[in-house]
Amino acid sequence: MRHIFTERDYNENPFIVIWEVTRACALKCLHCRAEAQYTADPRQLSFEEGKKLIDDIAEMKNPLFVFTGGDPLMRPDLYDLAKYAIEEKGLPVSMTPSATPKVTRDAIEKAKDVGLSRWAFSLDGSCAEIHDHFRGTKGSYDTTMRGIEYLKELNIPIQVNTVVSNYNINDLEAISEKVKDMGAVLWSVFFLIPTGRGMEKDMVSPEQHEEVLKWLFKIQKEMPYDVKTTEAPHYRRVFLQEKKRHGIEDTNSNKRFDTLGRAPKGVNDGDGFVFISHIGDVYPSGFLPVKCGNVREEPLSKIYRESPIMKDLRNKSLLKGKCGVCEFKEICGGSRARAYATTGDYLESDPYCSYIPKAYEKELANLK
């Protein structure tokens, strides 16, 4: 059954909730936000604590709920948690497991049986050489391809996640073709944030960000799958600008049926988006490591709605620099995580956006 996402006030209820169910993972990805480890942290939320968290999430108008890690499959009670969230609470649940030997046909079939809405695999290269280097594990590409085949056999909607970095900037076109061949419904393109193992030197330049976003508009238009970005809210600006420039009214009429629906308006760190760590700490996103509270101490709903940090992030009038005067700040707002990672201030301008706002352009002209 398709989950319908109604218009919601992001000051009250998020569109998407990400729970890092464990830090355990067998991979050593170069960009890993979590700096994952081979074994589970004994402090991670228990099954009962997880159920309590799910109860609270369901009360926030049933947002999209994602299990992440580490590797979610490293958690023995994962399917029990998923079953509780889906059957008892009616949450739309998806999962982003790592491509390891744990990704068997039986594991995916079990996910289908409990009602997972979608399974997302990461693909960071069109071939084993590029992907395995980025994932830090030989054989990861082949495991991913095998997992994709299982999903196709079991008719589970496929989402492909790709991290844009200097390692694969020249391979994106080939990856986009792979995503098409897989029959994916969604290509989720993440722009690297220098946090965890991610390094600033691995990020593409501001100009390359803009070029890739314009190219994604072209892909969105031509490919049978949908495209979304993570930590690149300026894609919304680029999308509107390119749409106007090309005189296009509708680019989605021929898209595949997406069982999870799409956000009725853009999300950003702490603004429609919230992240819970394996030990219950709450952050605006997994890439903005500024703690707002802990679900062991107070409900997620209270933290999301009342945390001063979260409230600041939702108040676009507080944005500084270019972002503060940008005519697109209400639909974009810049990546707050990237601003924090590169400047130490989550309200500062996103330094990897090359767009010059009209008001800012006037200011610069007056200074000359």
PDB file of N, CA, C and O in Angstrom, residues 304-365:
ATOM      1  N   TYR A 304      12.884  17.241  19.035  1.00  0.00           N
ATOM      2  CA  TYR A 304      12.771  17.801  17.692  1.00  0.00           C
ATOM      3  C   TYR A 304      12.044  19.147  17.706  1.00  0.00           C
ATOM      4  O   TYR A 304      12.468  20.100  17.036  1.00  0.00           O
ATOM      5  N   ARG A 305      10.978  19.238  18.483  1.00  0.00           N
ATOM      6  CA  ARG A 305      10.163  20.456  18.476  1.00  0.00           C
ATOM      7  C   ARG A 305      10.736  21.590  19.319  1.00  0.00           C
ATOM      8  O   ARG A 305      10.569  22.755  18.989  1.00  0.00           O
ATOM      9  N   GLU A 306      11.442  21.246  20.416  1.00  0.00           N
ATOM     10  CA  GLU A 306      11.816  22.277  21.388  1.00  0.00           C
ATOM     11  C   GLU A 306      13.307  22.575  21.496  1.00  0.00           C
ATOM     12  O   GLU A 306      13.690  23.564  22.124  1.00  0.00           O
ATOM     13  N   SER A 307      14.163  21.733  20.933  1.00  0.00           N
ATOM     14  CA  SER A 307      15.600  21.992  21.012  1.00  0.00           C
ATOM     15  C   SER A 307      15.932  23.351  20.395  1.00  0.00           C
ATOM     16  O   SER A 307      15.537  23.642  19.264  1.00  0.00           O
ATOM     17  N   PRO A 308      16.657  24.217  21.110  1.00  0.00           N
ATOM     18  CA  PRO A 308      17.042  25.524  20.558  1.00  0.00           C
ATOM     19  C   PRO A 308      17.817  25.388  19.251  1.00  0.00           C
ATOM     20  O   PRO A 308      17.662  26.218  18.344  1.00  0.00           O
ATOM     21  N   ILE A 309      18.631  24.341  19.140  1.00  0.00           N
ATOM     22  CA  ILE A 309      19.419  24.128  17.920  1.00  0.00           C
ATOM     23  C   ILE A 309      18.495  23.820  16.744  1.00  0.00           C
ATOM     24  O   ILE A 309      18.614  24.407  15.668  1.00  0.00           O
ATOM     25  N   MET A 310      17.567  22.910  16.969  1.00  0.00           N
ATOM     26  CA  MET A 310      16.611  22.548  15.913  1.00  0.00           C
ATOM     27  C   MET A 310      15.782  23.769  15.496  1.00  0.00           C
ATOM     28  O   MET A 310      15.542  24.010  14.304  1.00  0.00           O
ATOM     29  N   LYS A 311      15.343  24.544  16.476  1.00  0.00           N
ATOM     30  CA  LYS A 311      14.527  25.723  16.177  1.00  0.00           C
ATOM     31  C   LYS A 311      15.320  26.755  15.376  1.00  0.00           C
ATOM     32  O   LYS A 311      14.795  27.383  14.454  1.00  0.00           O
ATOM     33  N   ASP A 312      16.587  26.920  15.720  1.00  0.00           N
ATOM     34  CA  ASP A 312      17.450  27.831  14.961  1.00  0.00           C
ATOM     35  C   ASP A 312      17.576  27.376  13.505  1.00  0.00           C
ATOM     36  O   ASP A 312      17.514  28.190  12.577  1.00  0.00           O
ATOM     37  N   LEU A 313      17.762  26.069  13.314  1.00  0.00           N
ATOM     38  CA  LEU A 313      17.947  25.541  11.962  1.00  0.00           C
ATOM     39  C   LEU A 313      16.705  25.704  11.100  1.00  0.00           C
ATOM     40  O   LEU A 313      16.800  25.780   9.877  1.00  0.00           O
ATOM     41  N   ARG A 314      15.543  25.762  11.743  1.00  0.00           N
ATOM     42  CA  ARG A 314      14.300  25.927  10.986  1.00  0.00           C
ATOM     43  C   ARG A 314      13.951  27.396  10.743  1.00  0.00           C
ATOM     44  O   ARG A 314      13.013  27.698  10.008  1.00  0.00           O
ATOM     45  N   ASN A 315      14.707  28.282  11.352  1.00  0.00           N
ATOM     46  CA  ASN A 315      14.450  29.718  11.213  1.00  0.00           C
ATOM     47  C   ASN A 315      15.412  30.303  10.179  1.00  0.00           C
ATOM     48  O   ASN A 315      16.536  30.669  10.491  1.00  0.00           O
ATOM     49  N   LYS A 316      14.955  30.391   8.940  1.00  0.00           N
ATOM     50  CA  LYS A 316      15.837  30.836   7.845  1.00  0.00           C
ATOM     51  C   LYS A 316      16.287  32.292   7.986  1.00  0.00           C
ATOM     52  O   LYS A 316      17.250  32.708   7.349  1.00  0.00           O
ATOM     53  N   SER A 317      15.595  33.057   8.833  1.00  0.00           N
ATOM     54  CA  SER A 317      16.001  34.459   9.020  1.00  0.00           C
ATOM     55  C   SER A 317      17.323  34.554   9.786  1.00  0.00           C
ATOM     56  O   SER A 317      17.946  35.616   9.811  1.00  0.00           O
ATOM     57  N   LEU A 318      17.762  33.466  10.411  1.00  0.00           N
ATOM     58  CA  LEU A 318      19.007  33.466  11.176  1.00  0.00           C
ATOM     59  C   LEU A 318      20.224  33.134  10.325  1.00  0.00           C
ATOM     60  O   LEU A 318      21.356  33.265  10.784  1.00  0.00           O
ATOM     61  N   LEU A 319      20.009  32.720   9.092  1.00  0.00           N
ATOM     62  CA  LEU A 319      21.128  32.348   8.233  1.00  0.00           C
ATOM     63  C   LEU A 319      22.036  33.546   7.961  1.00  0.00           C
ATOM     64  O   LEU A 319      21.577  34.678   7.858  1.00  0.00           O
ATOM     65  N   LYS A 320      23.314  33.264   7.831  1.00  0.00           N
ATOM     66  CA  LYS A 320      24.312  34.326   7.658  1.00  0.00           C
ATOM     67  C   LYS A 320      24.887  34.325   6.240  1.00  0.00           C
ATOM     68  O   LYS A 320      24.662  33.399   5.467  1.00  0.00           O
ATOM     69  N   GLY A 321      25.652  35.387   5.941  1.00  0.00           N
ATOM     70  CA  GLY A 321      26.360  35.472   4.671  1.00  0.00           C
ATOM     71  C   GLY A 321      25.451  35.395   3.463  1.00  0.00           C
ATOM     72  O   GLY A 321      24.322  35.883   3.462  1.00  0.00           O
ATOM     73  N   LYS A 322      25.939  34.742   2.420  1.00  0.00           N
ATOM     74  CA  LYS A 322      25.173  34.617   1.175  1.00  0.00           C
ATOM     75  C   LYS A 322      23.823  33.936   1.397  1.00  0.00           C
ATOM     76  O   LYS A 322      22.815  34.350   0.848  1.00  0.00           O
ATOM     77  N   CYS A 323      23.840  32.882   2.203  1.00  0.00           N
ATOM     78  CA  CYS A 323      22.592  32.144   2.445  1.00  0.00           C
ATOM     79  C   CYS A 323      21.537  33.040   3.094  1.00  0.00           C
ATOM     80  O   CYS A 323      20.351  32.920   2.817  1.00  0.00           O
ATOM     81  N   GLY A 324      21.989  33.957   3.940  1.00  0.00           N
ATOM     82  CA  GLY A 324      21.076  34.836   4.661  1.00  0.00           C
ATOM     83  C   GLY A 324      20.336  35.814   3.777  1.00  0.00           C
ATOM     84  O   GLY A 324      19.220  36.227   4.105  1.00  0.00           O
ATOM     85  N   VAL A 325      20.926  36.192   2.648  1.00  0.00           N
ATOM     86  CA  VAL A 325      20.285  37.165   1.758  1.00  0.00           C
ATOM     87  C   VAL A 325      19.795  36.527   0.459  1.00  0.00           C
ATOM     88  O   VAL A 325      19.274  37.215  -0.415  1.00  0.00           O
ATOM     89  N   CYS A 326      19.960  35.220   0.344  1.00  0.00           N
ATOM     90  CA  CYS A 326      19.601  34.539  -0.904  1.00  0.00           C
ATOM     91  C   CYS A 326      18.090  34.493  -1.101  1.00  0.00           C
ATOM     92  O   CYS A 326      17.330  34.182  -0.173  1.00  0.00           O
ATOM     93  N   GLU A 327      17.658  34.769  -2.311  1.00  0.00           N
ATOM     94  CA  GLU A 327      16.228  34.750  -2.627  1.00  0.00           C
ATOM     95  C   GLU A 327      15.661  33.325  -2.626  1.00  0.00           C
ATOM     96  O   GLU A 327      14.446  33.136  -2.661  1.00  0.00           O
ATOM     97  N   PHE A 328      16.549  32.324  -2.582  1.00  0.00           N
ATOM     98  CA  PHE A 328      16.101  30.932  -2.561  1.00  0.00           C
ATOM     99  C   PHE A 328      16.230  30.288  -1.175  1.00  0.00           C
ATOM    100  O   PHE A 328      16.106  29.079  -1.038  1.00  0.00           O
ATOM    101  N   LYS A 329      16.470  31.102  -0.157  1.00  0.00           N
ATOM    102  CA  LYS A 329      16.791  30.506   1.151  1.00  0.00           C
ATOM    103  C   LYS A 329      15.642  29.705   1.750  1.00  0.00           C
ATOM    104  O   LYS A 329      15.883  28.757   2.505  1.00  0.00           O
ATOM    105  N   GLU A 330      14.412  30.038   1.438  1.00  0.00           N
ATOM    106  CA  GLU A 330      13.283  29.302   2.010  1.00  0.00           C
ATOM    107  C   GLU A 330      13.141  27.904   1.408  1.00  0.00           C
ATOM    108  O   GLU A 330      12.687  26.992   2.086  1.00  0.00           O
ATOM    109  N   ILE A 331      13.526  27.734   0.157  1.00  0.00           N
ATOM    110  CA  ILE A 331      13.428  26.401  -0.436  1.00  0.00           C
ATOM    111  C   ILE A 331      14.758  25.651  -0.383  1.00  0.00           C
ATOM    112  O   ILE A 331      14.797  24.438  -0.568  1.00  0.00           O
ATOM    113  N   CYS A 332      15.839  26.380  -0.102  1.00  0.00           N
ATOM    114  CA  CYS A 332      17.161  25.759  -0.064  1.00  0.00           C
ATOM    115  C   CYS A 332      17.759  25.879   1.335  1.00  0.00           C
ATOM    116  O   CYS A 332      17.694  24.964   2.121  1.00  0.00           O
ATOM    117  N   GLY A 333      18.342  27.012   1.644  1.00  0.00           N
ATOM    118  CA  GLY A 333      18.937  27.215   2.960  1.00  0.00           C
ATOM    119  C   GLY A 333      20.367  26.729   3.076  1.00  0.00           C
ATOM    120  O   GLY A 333      21.010  26.905   4.107  1.00  0.00           O
ATOM    121  N   GLY A 334      20.885  26.129   2.001  1.00  0.00           N
ATOM    122  CA  GLY A 334      22.262  25.632   2.049  1.00  0.00           C
ATOM    123  C   GLY A 334      22.398  24.442   2.969  1.00  0.00           C
ATOM    124  O   GLY A 334      21.573  24.219   3.848  1.00  0.00           O
ATOM    125  N   SER A 335      23.439  23.653   2.772  1.00  0.00           N
ATOM    126  CA  SER A 335      23.683  22.516   3.661  1.00  0.00           C
ATOM    127  C   SER A 335      24.197  23.027   4.995  1.00  0.00           C
ATOM    128  O   SER A 335      25.295  23.570   5.093  1.00  0.00           O
ATOM    129  N   ARG A 336      23.399  22.850   6.025  1.00  0.00           N
ATOM    130  CA  ARG A 336      23.809  23.276   7.365  1.00  0.00           C
ATOM    131  C   ARG A 336      24.947  22.404   7.883  1.00  0.00           C
ATOM    132  O   ARG A 336      25.809  22.871   8.635  1.00  0.00           O
ATOM    133  N   ALA A 337      24.960  21.137   7.479  1.00  0.00           N
ATOM    134  CA  ALA A 337      26.029  20.233   7.905  1.00  0.00           C
ATOM    135  C   ALA A 337      27.360  20.639   7.280  1.00  0.00           C
ATOM    136  O   ALA A 337      28.398  20.633   7.945  1.00  0.00           O
ATOM    137  N   ARG A 338      27.335  21.019   5.992  1.00  0.00           N
ATOM    138  CA  ARG A 338      28.576  21.416   5.335  1.00  0.00           C
ATOM    139  C   ARG A 338      29.069  22.757   5.877  1.00  0.00           C
ATOM    140  O   ARG A 338      30.271  22.958   6.051  1.00  0.00           O
ATOM    141  N   ALA A 339      28.143  23.654   6.174  1.00  0.00           N
ATOM    142  CA  ALA A 339      28.526  24.939   6.767  1.00  0.00           C
ATOM    143  C   ALA A 339      29.227  24.701   8.102  1.00  0.00           C
ATOM    144  O   ALA A 339      30.274  25.296   8.387  1.00  0.00           O
ATOM    145  N   TYR A 340      28.662  23.790   8.910  1.00  0.00           N
ATOM    146  CA  TYR A 340      29.241  23.496  10.224  1.00  0.00           C
ATOM    147  C   TYR A 340      30.605  22.818  10.090  1.00  0.00           C
ATOM    148  O   TYR A 340      31.562  23.172  10.788  1.00  0.00           O
ATOM    149  N   ALA A 341      30.705  21.856   9.170  1.00  0.00           N
ATOM    150  CA  ALA A 341      31.942  21.099   9.004  1.00  0.00           C
ATOM    151  C   ALA A 341      33.095  21.970   8.522  1.00  0.00           C
ATOM    152  O   ALA A 341      34.252  21.733   8.873  1.00  0.00           O
ATOM    153  N   THR A 342      32.773  22.978   7.707  1.00  0.00           N
ATOM    154  CA  THR A 342      33.830  23.805   7.121  1.00  0.00           C
ATOM    155  C   THR A 342      34.071  25.132   7.832  1.00  0.00           C
ATOM    156  O   THR A 342      35.148  25.715   7.707  1.00  0.00           O
ATOM    157  N   THR A 343      33.065  25.620   8.587  1.00  0.00           N
ATOM    158  CA  THR A 343      33.228  26.916   9.263  1.00  0.00           C
ATOM    159  C   THR A 343      33.081  26.828  10.783  1.00  0.00           C
ATOM    160  O   THR A 343      33.454  27.754  11.492  1.00  0.00           O
ATOM    161  N   GLY A 344      32.489  25.740  11.272  1.00  0.00           N
ATOM    162  CA  GLY A 344      32.245  25.611  12.709  1.00  0.00           C
ATOM    163  C   GLY A 344      30.952  26.285  13.158  1.00  0.00           C
ATOM    164  O   GLY A 344      30.636  26.295  14.347  1.00  0.00           O
ATOM    165  N   ASP A 345      30.189  26.837  12.218  1.00  0.00           N
ATOM    166  CA  ASP A 345      28.939  27.534  12.542  1.00  0.00           C
ATOM    167  C   ASP A 345      27.848  27.001  11.622  1.00  0.00           C
ATOM    168  O   ASP A 345      27.896  27.196  10.406  1.00  0.00           O
ATOM    169  N   TYR A 346      26.839  26.339  12.203  1.00  0.00           N
ATOM    170  CA  TYR A 346      25.796  25.737  11.372  1.00  0.00           C
ATOM    171  C   TYR A 346      24.840  26.756  10.761  1.00  0.00           C
ATOM    172  O   TYR A 346      23.996  26.403   9.942  1.00  0.00           O
ATOM    173  N   LEU A 347      24.960  28.023  11.126  1.00  0.00           N
ATOM    174  CA  LEU A 347      24.124  29.062  10.515  1.00  0.00           C
ATOM    175  C   LEU A 347      24.869  29.857   9.440  1.00  0.00           C
ATOM    176  O   LEU A 347      24.300  30.725   8.788  1.00  0.00           O
ATOM    177  N   GLU A 348      26.145  29.552   9.271  1.00  0.00           N
ATOM    178  CA  GLU A 348      26.934  30.257   8.267  1.00  0.00           C
ATOM    179  C   GLU A 348      26.523  29.845   6.846  1.00  0.00           C
ATOM    180  O   GLU A 348      25.804  28.867   6.653  1.00  0.00           O
ATOM    181  N   SER A 349      27.012  30.592   5.882  1.00  0.00           N
ATOM    182  CA  SER A 349      26.720  30.296   4.489  1.00  0.00           C
ATOM    183  C   SER A 349      27.398  28.989   4.083  1.00  0.00           C
ATOM    184  O   SER A 349      28.477  28.671   4.572  1.00  0.00           O
ATOM    185  N   ASP A 350      26.732  28.233   3.208  1.00  0.00           N
ATOM    186  CA  ASP A 350      27.310  26.999   2.675  1.00  0.00           C
ATOM    187  C   ASP A 350      28.409  27.391   1.682  1.00  0.00           C
ATOM    188  O   ASP A 350      28.133  27.890   0.598  1.00  0.00           O
ATOM    189  N   PRO A 351      29.691  27.160   2.028  1.00  0.00           N
ATOM    190  CA  PRO A 351      30.779  27.625   1.171  1.00  0.00           C
ATOM    191  C   PRO A 351      30.930  26.840  -0.134  1.00  0.00           C
ATOM    192  O   PRO A 351      31.703  27.228  -1.000  1.00  0.00           O
ATOM    193  N   TYR A 352      30.185  25.748  -0.272  1.00  0.00           N
ATOM    194  CA  TYR A 352      30.296  24.957  -1.497  1.00  0.00           C
ATOM    195  C   TYR A 352      29.134  25.189  -2.459  1.00  0.00           C
ATOM    196  O   TYR A 352      28.920  24.415  -3.372  1.00  0.00           O
ATOM    197  N   CYS A 353      28.423  26.285  -2.238  1.00  0.00           N
ATOM    198  CA  CYS A 353      27.418  26.729  -3.206  1.00  0.00           C
ATOM    199  C   CYS A 353      28.012  27.897  -3.973  1.00  0.00           C
ATOM    200  O   CYS A 353      28.425  28.892  -3.367  1.00  0.00           O
ATOM    201  N   SER A 354      28.065  27.794  -5.295  1.00  0.00           N
ATOM    202  CA  SER A 354      28.713  28.842  -6.095  1.00  0.00           C
ATOM    203  C   SER A 354      27.757  29.960  -6.513  1.00  0.00           C
ATOM    204  O   SER A 354      28.177  30.961  -7.094  1.00  0.00           O
ATOM    205  N   TYR A 355      26.475  29.796  -6.199  1.00  0.00           N
ATOM    206  CA  TYR A 355      25.490  30.795  -6.623  1.00  0.00           C
ATOM    207  C   TYR A 355      25.669  32.112  -5.869  1.00  0.00           C
ATOM    208  O   TYR A 355      25.872  32.128  -4.654  1.00  0.00           O
ATOM    209  N   ILE A 356      25.594  33.212  -6.611  1.00  0.00           N
ATOM    210  CA  ILE A 356      25.674  34.546  -6.005  1.00  0.00           C
ATOM    211  C   ILE A 356      24.263  35.136  -5.977  1.00  0.00           C
ATOM    212  O   ILE A 356      23.699  35.464  -7.027  1.00  0.00           O
ATOM    213  N   PRO A 357      23.658  35.266  -4.794  1.00  0.00           N
ATOM    214  CA  PRO A 357      22.308  35.837  -4.701  1.00  0.00           C
ATOM    215  C   PRO A 357      22.268  37.260  -5.251  1.00  0.00           C
ATOM    216  O   PRO A 357      23.265  37.978  -5.230  1.00  0.00           O
ATOM    217  N   LYS A 358      21.116  37.665  -5.746  1.00  0.00           N
ATOM    218  CA  LYS A 358      20.968  38.998  -6.336  1.00  0.00           C
ATOM    219  C   LYS A 358      21.316  40.102  -5.339  1.00  0.00           C
ATOM    220  O   LYS A 358      22.011  41.066  -5.666  1.00  0.00           O
ATOM    221  N   ALA A 359      20.839  39.952  -4.093  1.00  0.00           N
ATOM    222  CA  ALA A 359      21.120  40.974  -3.069  1.00  0.00           C
ATOM    223  C   ALA A 359      22.607  41.025  -2.750  1.00  0.00           C
ATOM    224  O   ALA A 359      23.175  42.098  -2.531  1.00  0.00           O
ATOM    225  N   TYR A 360      23.249  39.869  -2.738  1.00  0.00           N
ATOM    226  CA  TYR A 360      24.677  39.785  -2.436  1.00  0.00           C
ATOM    227  C   TYR A 360      25.483  40.398  -3.576  1.00  0.00           C
ATOM    228  O   TYR A 360      26.487  41.078  -3.362  1.00  0.00           O
ATOM    229  N   GLU A 361      25.004  40.171  -4.791  1.00  0.00           N
ATOM    230  CA  GLU A 361      25.665  40.721  -5.976  1.00  0.00           C
ATOM    231  C   GLU A 361      25.647  42.246  -5.909  1.00  0.00           C
ATOM    232  O   GLU A 361      26.642  42.905  -6.232  1.00  0.00           O
ATOM    233  N   LYS A 362      24.527  42.823  -5.478  1.00  0.00           N
ATOM    234  CA  LYS A 362      24.414  44.271  -5.345  1.00  0.00           C
ATOM    235  C   LYS A 362      25.375  44.810  -4.292  1.00  0.00           C
ATOM    236  O   LYS A 362      26.008  45.841  -4.460  1.00  0.00           O
ATOM    237  N   GLU A 363      25.463  44.062  -3.163  1.00  0.00           N
ATOM    238  CA  GLU A 363      26.363  44.455  -2.082  1.00  0.00           C
ATOM    239  C   GLU A 363      27.805  44.503  -2.587  1.00  0.00           C
ATOM    240  O   GLU A 363      28.556  45.451  -2.308  1.00  0.00           O
ATOM    241  N   LEU A 364      28.180  43.472  -3.336  1.00  0.00           N
ATOM    242  CA  LEU A 364      29.558  43.414  -3.885  1.00  0.00           C
ATOM    243  C   LEU A 364      29.804  44.554  -4.855  1.00  0.00           C
ATOM    244  O   LEU A 364      30.880  45.153  -4.873  1.00  0.00           O
ATOM    245  N   ALA A 365      28.794  44.866  -5.664  1.00  0.00           N
ATOM    246  CA  ALA A 365      28.927  45.954  -6.638  1.00  0.00           C
ATOM    247  C   ALA A 365      29.108  47.291  -5.947  1.00  0.00           C
ATOM    248  O   ALA A 365      29.897  48.144  -6.375  1.00  0.00           O
TER     249      ALA A 365
END
